[in-house]
PDB file of C-alpha atoms in Angstrom:
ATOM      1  CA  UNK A   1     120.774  80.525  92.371  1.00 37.00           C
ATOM      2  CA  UNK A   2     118.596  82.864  93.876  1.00 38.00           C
ATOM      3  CA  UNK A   3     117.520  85.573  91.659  1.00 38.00           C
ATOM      4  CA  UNK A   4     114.908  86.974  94.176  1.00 39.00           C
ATOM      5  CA  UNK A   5     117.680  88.517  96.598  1.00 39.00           C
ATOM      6  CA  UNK A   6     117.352  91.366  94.260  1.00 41.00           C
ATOM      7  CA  UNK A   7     113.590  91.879  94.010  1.00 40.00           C
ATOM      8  CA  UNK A   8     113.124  94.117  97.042  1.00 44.00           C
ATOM      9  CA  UNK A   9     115.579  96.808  97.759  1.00 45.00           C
ATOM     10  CA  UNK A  10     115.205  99.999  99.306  1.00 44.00           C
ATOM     11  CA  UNK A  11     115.762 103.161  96.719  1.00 44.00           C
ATOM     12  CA  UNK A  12     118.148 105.136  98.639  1.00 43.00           C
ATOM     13  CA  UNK A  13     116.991 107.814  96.441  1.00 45.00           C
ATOM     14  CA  UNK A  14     112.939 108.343  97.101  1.00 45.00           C
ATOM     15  CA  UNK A  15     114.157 109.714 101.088  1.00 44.00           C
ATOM     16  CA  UNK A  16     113.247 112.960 102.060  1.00 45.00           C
ATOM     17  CA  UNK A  17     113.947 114.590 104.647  1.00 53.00           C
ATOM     18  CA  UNK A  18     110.432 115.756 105.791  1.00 76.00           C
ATOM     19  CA  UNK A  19     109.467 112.256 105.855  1.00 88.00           C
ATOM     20  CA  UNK A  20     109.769 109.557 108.676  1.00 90.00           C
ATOM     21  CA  UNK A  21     111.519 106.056 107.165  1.00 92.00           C
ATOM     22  CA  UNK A  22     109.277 103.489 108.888  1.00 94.00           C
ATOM     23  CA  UNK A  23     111.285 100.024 109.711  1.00 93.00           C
ATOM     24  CA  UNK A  24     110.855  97.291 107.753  1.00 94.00           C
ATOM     25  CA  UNK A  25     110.912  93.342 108.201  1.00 92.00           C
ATOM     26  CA  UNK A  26     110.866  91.189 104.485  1.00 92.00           C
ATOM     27  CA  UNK A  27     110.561  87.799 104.187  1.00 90.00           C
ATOM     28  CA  UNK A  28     109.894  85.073 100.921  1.00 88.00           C
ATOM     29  CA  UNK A  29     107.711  82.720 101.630  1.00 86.00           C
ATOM     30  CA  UNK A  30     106.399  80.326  98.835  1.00 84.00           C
ATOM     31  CA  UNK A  31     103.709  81.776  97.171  1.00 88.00           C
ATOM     32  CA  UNK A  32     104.431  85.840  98.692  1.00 90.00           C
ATOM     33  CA  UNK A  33     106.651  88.175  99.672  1.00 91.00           C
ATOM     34  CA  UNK A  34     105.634  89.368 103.127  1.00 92.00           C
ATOM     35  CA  UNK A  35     106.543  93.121 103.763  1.00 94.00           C
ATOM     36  CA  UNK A  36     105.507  94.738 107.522  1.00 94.00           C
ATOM     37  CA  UNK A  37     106.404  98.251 107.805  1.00 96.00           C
ATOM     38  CA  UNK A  38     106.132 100.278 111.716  1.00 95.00           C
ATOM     39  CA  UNK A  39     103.757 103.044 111.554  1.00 96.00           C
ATOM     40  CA  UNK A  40     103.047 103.598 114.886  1.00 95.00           C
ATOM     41  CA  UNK A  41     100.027 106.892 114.701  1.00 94.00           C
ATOM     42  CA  UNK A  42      98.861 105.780 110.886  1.00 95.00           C
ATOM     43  CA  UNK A  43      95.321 104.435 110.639  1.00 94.00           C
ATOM     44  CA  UNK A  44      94.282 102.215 107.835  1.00 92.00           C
ATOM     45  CA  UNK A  45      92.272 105.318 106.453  1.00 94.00           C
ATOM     46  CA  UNK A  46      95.667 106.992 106.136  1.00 94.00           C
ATOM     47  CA  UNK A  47      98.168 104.644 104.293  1.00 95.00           C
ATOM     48  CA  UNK A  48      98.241 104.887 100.400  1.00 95.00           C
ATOM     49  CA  UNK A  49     100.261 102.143  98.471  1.00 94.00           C
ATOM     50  CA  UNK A  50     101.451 102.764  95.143  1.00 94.00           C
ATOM     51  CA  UNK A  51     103.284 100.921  92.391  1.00 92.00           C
ATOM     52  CA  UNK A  52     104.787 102.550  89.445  1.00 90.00           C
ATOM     53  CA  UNK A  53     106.903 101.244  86.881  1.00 86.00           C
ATOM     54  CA  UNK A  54     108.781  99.328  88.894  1.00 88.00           C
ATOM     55  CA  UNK A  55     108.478 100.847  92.312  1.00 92.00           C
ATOM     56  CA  UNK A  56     106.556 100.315  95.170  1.00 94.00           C
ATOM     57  CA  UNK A  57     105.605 103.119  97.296  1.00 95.00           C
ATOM     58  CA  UNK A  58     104.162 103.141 100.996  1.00 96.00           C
ATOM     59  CA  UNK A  59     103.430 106.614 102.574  1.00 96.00           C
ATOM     60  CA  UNK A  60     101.435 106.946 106.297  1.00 95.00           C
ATOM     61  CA  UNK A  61      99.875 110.021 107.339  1.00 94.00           C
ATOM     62  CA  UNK A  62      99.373 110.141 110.965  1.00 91.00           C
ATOM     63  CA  UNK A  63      96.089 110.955 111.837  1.00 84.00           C
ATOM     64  CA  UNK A  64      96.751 110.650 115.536  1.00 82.00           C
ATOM     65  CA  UNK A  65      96.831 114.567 117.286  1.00 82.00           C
ATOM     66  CA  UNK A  66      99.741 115.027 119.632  1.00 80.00           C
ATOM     67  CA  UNK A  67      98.163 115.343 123.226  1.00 81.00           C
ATOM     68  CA  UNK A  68      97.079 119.230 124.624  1.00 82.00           C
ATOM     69  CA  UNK A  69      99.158 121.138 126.345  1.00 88.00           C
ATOM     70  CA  UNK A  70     103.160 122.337 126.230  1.00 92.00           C
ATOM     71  CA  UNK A  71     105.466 119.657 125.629  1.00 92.00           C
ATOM     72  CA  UNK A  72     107.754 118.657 128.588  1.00 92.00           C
ATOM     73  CA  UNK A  73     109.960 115.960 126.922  1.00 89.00           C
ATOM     74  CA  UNK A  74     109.616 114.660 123.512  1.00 90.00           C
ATOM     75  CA  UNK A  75     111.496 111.932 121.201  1.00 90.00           C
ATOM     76  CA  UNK A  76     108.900 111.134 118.810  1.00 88.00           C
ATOM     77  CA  UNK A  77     109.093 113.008 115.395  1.00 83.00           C
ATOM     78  CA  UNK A  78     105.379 112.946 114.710  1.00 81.00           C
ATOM     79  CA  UNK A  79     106.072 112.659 111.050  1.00 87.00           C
ATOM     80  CA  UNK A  80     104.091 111.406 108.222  1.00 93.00           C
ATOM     81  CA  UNK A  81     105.617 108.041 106.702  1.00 95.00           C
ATOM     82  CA  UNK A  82     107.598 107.443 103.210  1.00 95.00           C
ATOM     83  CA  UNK A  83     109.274 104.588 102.165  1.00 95.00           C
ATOM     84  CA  UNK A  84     109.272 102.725  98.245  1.00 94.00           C
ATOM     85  CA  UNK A  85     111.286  99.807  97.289  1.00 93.00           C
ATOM     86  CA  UNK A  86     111.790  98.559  93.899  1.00 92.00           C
ATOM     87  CA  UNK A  87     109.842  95.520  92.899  1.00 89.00           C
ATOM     88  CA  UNK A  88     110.887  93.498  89.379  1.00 82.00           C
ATOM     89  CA  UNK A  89     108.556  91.323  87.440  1.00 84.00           C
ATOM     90  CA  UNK A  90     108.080  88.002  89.831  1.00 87.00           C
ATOM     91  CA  UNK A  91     105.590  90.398  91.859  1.00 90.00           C
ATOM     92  CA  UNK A  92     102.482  90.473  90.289  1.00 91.00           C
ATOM     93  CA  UNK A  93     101.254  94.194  90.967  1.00 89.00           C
ATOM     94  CA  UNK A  94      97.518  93.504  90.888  1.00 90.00           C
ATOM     95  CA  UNK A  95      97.070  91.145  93.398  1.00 92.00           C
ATOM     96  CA  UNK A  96      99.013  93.441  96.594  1.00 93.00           C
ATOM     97  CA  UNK A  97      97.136  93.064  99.954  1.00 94.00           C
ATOM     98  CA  UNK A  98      97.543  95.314 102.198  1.00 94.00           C
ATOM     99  CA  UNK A  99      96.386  94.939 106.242  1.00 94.00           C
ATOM    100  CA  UNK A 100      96.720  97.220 109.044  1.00 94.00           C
ATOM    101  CA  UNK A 101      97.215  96.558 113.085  1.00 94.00           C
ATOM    102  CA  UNK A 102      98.194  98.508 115.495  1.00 94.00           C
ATOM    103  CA  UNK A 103     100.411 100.557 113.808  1.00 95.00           C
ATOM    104  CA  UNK A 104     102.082  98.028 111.311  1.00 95.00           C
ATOM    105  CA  UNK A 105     101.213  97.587 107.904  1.00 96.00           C
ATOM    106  CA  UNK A 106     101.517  93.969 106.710  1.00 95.00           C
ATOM    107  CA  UNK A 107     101.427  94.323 102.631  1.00 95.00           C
ATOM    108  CA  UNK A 108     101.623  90.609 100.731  1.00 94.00           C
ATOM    109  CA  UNK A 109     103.064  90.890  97.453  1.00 94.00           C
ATOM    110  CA  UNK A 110     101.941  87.726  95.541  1.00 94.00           C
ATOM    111  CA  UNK A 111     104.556  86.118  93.562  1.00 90.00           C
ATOM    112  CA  UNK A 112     103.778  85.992  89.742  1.00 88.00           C
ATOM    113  CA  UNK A 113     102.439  82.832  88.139  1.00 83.00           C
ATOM    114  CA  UNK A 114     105.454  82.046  86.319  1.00 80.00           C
ATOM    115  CA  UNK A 115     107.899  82.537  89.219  1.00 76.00           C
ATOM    116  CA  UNK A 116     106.285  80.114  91.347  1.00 73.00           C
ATOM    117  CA  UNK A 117     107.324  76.692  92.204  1.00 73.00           C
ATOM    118  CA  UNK A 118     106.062  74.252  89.975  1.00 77.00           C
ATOM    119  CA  UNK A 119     105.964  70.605  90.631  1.00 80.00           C
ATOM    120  CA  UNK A 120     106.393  68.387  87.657  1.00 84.00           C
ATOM    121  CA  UNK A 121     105.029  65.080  87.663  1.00 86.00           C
ATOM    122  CA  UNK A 122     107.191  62.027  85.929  1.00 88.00           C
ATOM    123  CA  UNK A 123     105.519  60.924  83.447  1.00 85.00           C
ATOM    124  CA  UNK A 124     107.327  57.380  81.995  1.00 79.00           C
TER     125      UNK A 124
ATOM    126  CA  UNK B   1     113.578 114.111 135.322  1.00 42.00           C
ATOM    127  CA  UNK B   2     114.809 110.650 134.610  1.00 44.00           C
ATOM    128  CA  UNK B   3     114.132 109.184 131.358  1.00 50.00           C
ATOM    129  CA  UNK B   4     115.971 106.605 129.726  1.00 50.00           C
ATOM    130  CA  UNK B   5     117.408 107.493 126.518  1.00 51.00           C
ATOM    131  CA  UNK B   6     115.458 106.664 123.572  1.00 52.00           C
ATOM    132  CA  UNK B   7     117.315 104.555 121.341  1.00 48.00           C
ATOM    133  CA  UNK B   8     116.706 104.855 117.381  1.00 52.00           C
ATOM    134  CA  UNK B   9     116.570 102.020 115.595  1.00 50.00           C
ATOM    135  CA  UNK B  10     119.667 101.646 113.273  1.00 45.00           C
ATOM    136  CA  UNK B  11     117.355 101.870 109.741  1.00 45.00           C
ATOM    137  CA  UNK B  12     118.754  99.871 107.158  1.00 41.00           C
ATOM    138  CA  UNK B  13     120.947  97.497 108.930  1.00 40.00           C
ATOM    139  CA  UNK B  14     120.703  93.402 108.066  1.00 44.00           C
ATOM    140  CA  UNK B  15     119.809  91.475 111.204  1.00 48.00           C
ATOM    141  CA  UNK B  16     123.359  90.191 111.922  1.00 50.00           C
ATOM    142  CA  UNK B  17     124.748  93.405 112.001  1.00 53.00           C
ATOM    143  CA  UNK B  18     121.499  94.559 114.882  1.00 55.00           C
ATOM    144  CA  UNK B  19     124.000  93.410 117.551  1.00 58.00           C
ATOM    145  CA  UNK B  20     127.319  95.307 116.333  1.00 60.00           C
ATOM    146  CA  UNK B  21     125.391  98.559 115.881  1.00 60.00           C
ATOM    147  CA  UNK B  22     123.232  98.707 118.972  1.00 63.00           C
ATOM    148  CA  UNK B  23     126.781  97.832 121.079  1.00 65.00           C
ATOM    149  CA  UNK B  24     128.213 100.712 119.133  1.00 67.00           C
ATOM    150  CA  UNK B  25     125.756 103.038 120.187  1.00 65.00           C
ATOM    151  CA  UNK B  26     126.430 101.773 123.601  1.00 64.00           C
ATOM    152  CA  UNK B  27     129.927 102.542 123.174  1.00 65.00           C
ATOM    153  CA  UNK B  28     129.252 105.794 122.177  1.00 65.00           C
ATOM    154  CA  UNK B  29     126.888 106.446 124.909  1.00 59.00           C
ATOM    155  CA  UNK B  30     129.565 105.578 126.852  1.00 58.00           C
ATOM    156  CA  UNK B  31     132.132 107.994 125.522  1.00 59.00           C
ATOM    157  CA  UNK B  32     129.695 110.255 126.192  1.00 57.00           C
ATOM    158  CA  UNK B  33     130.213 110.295 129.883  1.00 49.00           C
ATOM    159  CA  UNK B  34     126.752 109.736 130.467  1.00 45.00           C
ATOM    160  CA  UNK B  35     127.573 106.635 132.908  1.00 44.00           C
ATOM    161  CA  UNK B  36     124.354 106.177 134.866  1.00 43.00           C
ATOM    162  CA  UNK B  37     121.410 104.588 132.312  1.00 43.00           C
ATOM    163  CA  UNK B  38     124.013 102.132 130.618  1.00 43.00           C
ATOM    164  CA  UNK B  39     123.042  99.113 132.134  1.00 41.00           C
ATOM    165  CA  UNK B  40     119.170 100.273 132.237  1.00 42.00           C
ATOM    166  CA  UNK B  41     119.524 100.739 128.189  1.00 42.00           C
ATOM    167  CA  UNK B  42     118.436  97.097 127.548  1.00 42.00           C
ATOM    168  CA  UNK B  43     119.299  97.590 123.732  1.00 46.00           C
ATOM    169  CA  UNK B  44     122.134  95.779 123.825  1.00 51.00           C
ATOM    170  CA  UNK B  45     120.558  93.000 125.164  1.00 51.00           C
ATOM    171  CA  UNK B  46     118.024  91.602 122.922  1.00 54.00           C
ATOM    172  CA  UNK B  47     115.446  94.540 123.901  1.00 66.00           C
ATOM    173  CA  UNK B  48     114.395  97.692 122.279  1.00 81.00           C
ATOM    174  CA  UNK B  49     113.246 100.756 123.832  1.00 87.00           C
ATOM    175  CA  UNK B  50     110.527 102.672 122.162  1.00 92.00           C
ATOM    176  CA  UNK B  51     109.931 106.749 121.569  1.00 92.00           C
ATOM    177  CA  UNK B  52     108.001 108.490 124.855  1.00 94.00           C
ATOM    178  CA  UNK B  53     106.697 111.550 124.747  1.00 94.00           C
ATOM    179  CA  UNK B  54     105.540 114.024 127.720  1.00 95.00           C
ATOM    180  CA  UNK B  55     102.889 116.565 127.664  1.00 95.00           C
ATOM    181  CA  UNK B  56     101.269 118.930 130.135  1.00 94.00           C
ATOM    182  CA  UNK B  57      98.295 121.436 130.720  1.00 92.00           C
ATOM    183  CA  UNK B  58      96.603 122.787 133.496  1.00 90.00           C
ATOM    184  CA  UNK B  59      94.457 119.427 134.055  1.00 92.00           C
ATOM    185  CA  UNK B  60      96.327 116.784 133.164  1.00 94.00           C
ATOM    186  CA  UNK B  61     100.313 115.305 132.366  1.00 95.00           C
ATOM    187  CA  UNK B  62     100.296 113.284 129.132  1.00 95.00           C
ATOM    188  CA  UNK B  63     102.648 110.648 128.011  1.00 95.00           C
ATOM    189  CA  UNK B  64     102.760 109.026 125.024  1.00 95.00           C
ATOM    190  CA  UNK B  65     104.621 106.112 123.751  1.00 95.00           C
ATOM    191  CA  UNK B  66     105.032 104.456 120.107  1.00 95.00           C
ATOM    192  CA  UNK B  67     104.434 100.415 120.635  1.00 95.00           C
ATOM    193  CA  UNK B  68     103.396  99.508 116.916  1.00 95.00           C
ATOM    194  CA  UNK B  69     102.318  95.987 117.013  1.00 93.00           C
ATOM    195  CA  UNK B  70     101.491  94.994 120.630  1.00 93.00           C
ATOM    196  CA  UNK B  71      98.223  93.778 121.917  1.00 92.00           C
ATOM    197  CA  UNK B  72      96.838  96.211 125.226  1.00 90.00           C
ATOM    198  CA  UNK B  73      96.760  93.151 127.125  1.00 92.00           C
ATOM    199  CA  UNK B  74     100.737  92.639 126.591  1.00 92.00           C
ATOM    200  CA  UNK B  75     101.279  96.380 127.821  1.00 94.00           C
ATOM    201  CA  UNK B  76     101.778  97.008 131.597  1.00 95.00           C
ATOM    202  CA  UNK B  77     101.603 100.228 133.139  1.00 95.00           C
ATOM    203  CA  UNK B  78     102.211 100.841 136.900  1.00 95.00           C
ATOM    204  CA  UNK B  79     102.555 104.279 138.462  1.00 94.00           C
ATOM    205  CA  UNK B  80     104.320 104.426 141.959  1.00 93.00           C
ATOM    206  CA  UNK B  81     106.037 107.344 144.092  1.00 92.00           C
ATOM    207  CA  UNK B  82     105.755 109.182 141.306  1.00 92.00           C
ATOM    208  CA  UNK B  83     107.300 107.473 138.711  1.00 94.00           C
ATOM    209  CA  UNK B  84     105.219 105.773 135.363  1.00 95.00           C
ATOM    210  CA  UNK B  85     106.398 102.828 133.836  1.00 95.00           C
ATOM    211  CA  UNK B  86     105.455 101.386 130.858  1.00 95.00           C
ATOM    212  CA  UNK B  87     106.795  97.437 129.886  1.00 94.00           C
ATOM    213  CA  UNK B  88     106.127  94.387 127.906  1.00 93.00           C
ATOM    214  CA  UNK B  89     107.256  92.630 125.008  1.00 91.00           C
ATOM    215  CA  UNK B  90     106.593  92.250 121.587  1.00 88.00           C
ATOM    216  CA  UNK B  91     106.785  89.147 120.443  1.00 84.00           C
ATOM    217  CA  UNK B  92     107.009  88.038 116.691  1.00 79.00           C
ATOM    218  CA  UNK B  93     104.210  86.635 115.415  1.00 71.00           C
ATOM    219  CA  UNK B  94     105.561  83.022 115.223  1.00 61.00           C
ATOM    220  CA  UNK B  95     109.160  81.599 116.156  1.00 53.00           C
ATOM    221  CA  UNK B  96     109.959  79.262 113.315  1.00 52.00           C
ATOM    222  CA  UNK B  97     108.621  80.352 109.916  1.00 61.00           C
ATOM    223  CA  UNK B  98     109.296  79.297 106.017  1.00 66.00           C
ATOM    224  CA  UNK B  99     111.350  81.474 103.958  1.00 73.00           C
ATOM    225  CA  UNK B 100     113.904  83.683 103.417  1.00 79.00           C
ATOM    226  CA  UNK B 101     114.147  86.753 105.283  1.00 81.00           C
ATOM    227  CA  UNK B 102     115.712  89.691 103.506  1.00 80.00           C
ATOM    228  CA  UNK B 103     115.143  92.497 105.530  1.00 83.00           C
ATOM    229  CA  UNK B 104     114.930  92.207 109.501  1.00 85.00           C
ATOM    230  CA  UNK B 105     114.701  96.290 111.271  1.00 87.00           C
ATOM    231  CA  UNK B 106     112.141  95.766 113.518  1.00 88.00           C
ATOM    232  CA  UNK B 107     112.945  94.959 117.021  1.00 86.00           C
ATOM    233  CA  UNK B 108     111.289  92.238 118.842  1.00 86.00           C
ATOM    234  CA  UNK B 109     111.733  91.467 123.106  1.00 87.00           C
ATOM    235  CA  UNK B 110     111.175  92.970 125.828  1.00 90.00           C
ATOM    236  CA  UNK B 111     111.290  96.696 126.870  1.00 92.00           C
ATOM    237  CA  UNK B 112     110.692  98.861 129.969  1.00 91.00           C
ATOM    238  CA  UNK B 113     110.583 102.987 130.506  1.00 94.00           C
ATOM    239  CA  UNK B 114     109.627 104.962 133.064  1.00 94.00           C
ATOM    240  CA  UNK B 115     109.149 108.489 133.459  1.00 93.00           C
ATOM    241  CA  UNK B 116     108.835 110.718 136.417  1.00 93.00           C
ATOM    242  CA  UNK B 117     106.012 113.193 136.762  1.00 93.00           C
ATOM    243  CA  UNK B 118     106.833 116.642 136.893  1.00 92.00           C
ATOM    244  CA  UNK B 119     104.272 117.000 139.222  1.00 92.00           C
ATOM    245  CA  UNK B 120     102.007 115.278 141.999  1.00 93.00           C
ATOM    246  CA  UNK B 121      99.427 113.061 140.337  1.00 94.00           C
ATOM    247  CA  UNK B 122      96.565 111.118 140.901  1.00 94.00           C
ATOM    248  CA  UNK B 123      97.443 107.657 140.903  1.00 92.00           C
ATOM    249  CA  UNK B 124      93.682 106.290 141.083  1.00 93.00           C
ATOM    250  CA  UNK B 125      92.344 108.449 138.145  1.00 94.00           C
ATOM    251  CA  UNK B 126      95.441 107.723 135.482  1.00 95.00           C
ATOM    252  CA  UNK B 127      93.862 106.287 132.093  1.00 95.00           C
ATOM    253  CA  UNK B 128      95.389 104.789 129.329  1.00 95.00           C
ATOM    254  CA  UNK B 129      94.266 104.081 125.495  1.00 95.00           C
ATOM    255  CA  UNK B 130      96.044 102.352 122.599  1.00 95.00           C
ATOM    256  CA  UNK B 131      95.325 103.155 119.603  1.00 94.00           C
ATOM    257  CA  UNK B 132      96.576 102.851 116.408  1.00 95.00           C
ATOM    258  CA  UNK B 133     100.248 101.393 117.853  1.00 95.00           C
ATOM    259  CA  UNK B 134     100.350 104.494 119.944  1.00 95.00           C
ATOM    260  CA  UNK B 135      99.850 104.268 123.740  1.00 96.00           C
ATOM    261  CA  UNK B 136      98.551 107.747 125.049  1.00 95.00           C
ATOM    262  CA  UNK B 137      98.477 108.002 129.380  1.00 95.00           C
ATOM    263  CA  UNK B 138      96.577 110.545 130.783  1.00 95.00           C
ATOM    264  CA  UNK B 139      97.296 111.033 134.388  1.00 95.00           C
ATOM    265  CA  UNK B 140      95.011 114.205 136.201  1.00 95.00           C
ATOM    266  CA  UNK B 141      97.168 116.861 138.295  1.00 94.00           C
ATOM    267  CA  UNK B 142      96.727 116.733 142.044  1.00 92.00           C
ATOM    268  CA  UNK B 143      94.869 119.249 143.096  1.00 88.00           C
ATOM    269  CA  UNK B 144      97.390 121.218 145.172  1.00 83.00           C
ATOM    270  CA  UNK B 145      99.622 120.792 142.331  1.00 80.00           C
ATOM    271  CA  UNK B 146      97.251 122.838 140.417  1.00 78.00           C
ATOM    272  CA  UNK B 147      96.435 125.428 143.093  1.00 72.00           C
ATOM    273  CA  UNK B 148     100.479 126.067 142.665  1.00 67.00           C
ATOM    274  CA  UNK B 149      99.880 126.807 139.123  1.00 61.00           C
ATOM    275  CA  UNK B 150      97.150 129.273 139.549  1.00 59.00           C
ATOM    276  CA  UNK B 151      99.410 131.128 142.404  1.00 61.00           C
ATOM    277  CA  UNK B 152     101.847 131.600 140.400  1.00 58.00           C
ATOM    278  CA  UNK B 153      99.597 132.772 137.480  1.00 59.00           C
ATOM    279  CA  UNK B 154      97.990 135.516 138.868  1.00 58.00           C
ATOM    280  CA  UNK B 155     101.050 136.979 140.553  1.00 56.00           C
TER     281      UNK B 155
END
């Protein structure tokens, strides 16, 4: 049984349009999740995590100025960052970290005391 | 100018369906008649290919490229007969790790793109800076390149 395939999932919802969806890699590990999000252009001055009821919100600004001059060819969107995902009670809130390198934000979401894997010891 | 098609990254996708969509958009490329750059678009095989950008002013041409999560020593930039490339690979952080993943967009492996200058350069005084996952190149006009410009300005 895995109850925890549910914890993290995207609210299809919370997209607008004016805002760039930044990729995202998850993964459990024992004691965290582990949630790294692109945001190529966002310094760590400009990322602002939230969690409200029972959503977790991650928006980038970009502080990074698009280079002088016309543009000659462009794919980039140059858009400020928006993603949330809804979190359930095995997260506990208080204890997010949040890092940033290069353009990725690596957030750990600490599992909640009582979710984490206890060993028992056999006591005769 | 020649510039390899950026291609997005499917959002939302599970990792085992990475492969189906990227060879979709390749099909689709395809379809599109747009031949020449299929077998350069190393999507479909294990790569990715990230966003580039191209500026101008009266100095300098600018090109800018989205690498979030590289280190500057893993990014390679040559310039020759006019052409800038810009390659590497991203590699994830370690190969084997515990847990479960859930969630798997972001693409890891090599990738290469070049552009070609709309104009003559100087090779020897082309900088480069990344910051912030962003990879900015500033390569100055060649002088007679910018004598052109002002000809043409004042007529």
């Amino acid at each position: 049984m895995k109850p925890e395939t549910n914890t993290l999932e995207r609210s299809q919802t919370s997209r607008m349009p004016s805002w760039e969806l930044p990729p995202a890699n998850i993964r459990e590990e024992h004691e965290a999740y582990l949630l790294e999000l692109e945001m190529p252009g966002v310094s760590k001055n400009g990322i602002e995590v939230t969690v409200e009821n029972n959503e977790l919100t991650i928006v980038g600004h970009r502080q990074d100025e698009p280079p002088k001059g016309e543009v000659v060819y462009r794919e980039s969107r140059h858009g400020d960052y928006r993603r949330s995902f809804e979190i359930d009670t095995s997260i506990d809130t208080g204890k997010i970290s949040a890092k940033m390198e290069q353009g990725i934000l690596k957030l750990t979401l600490p599992k909640a005391e009582s979710v984490k894997p206890r060993k028992i010891q056999v006591v005769d | 100018m020649k510039i390899i098609r950026y291609q997005d990254p499917e959002l939302g996708t599970w990792s085992p369906l990475n492969r189906l969509a990227s060879l979709r958009e390749e099909m689709n490329r395809l379809l599109d008649g747009s031949l020449a750059g299929f077998s350069e678009n190393v999507g479909l095989f294990g790569g990715w290919s990230p966003s580039v950008d191209v500026y101008q002013d009266k100095e300098n041409v600018y090109v800018k490229a989205e690498l979030p999560g590289m280190k500057k020593e893993e990014i390679e930039i040559t310039f020759q007969d006019g052409i800038l490339t810009v390659a590497g690979e991203r590699k994830q952080e370690s190969e084997v790790r515990e847990g479960e993943s859930f969630r798997s967009e972001r693409f890891f492996g090599k990738f290469h793109r070049s552009v070609s200058m709309p104009t003559k350069v100087e090779a020897e005084r082309i900088k480069a800076a990344y910051k912030d996952g962003v990879l900015t190149v500033e390569l100055p006009k060649a002088a007679e390149a910018k004598a052109k410009q002002i000809e043409v300005s004042v007529s």
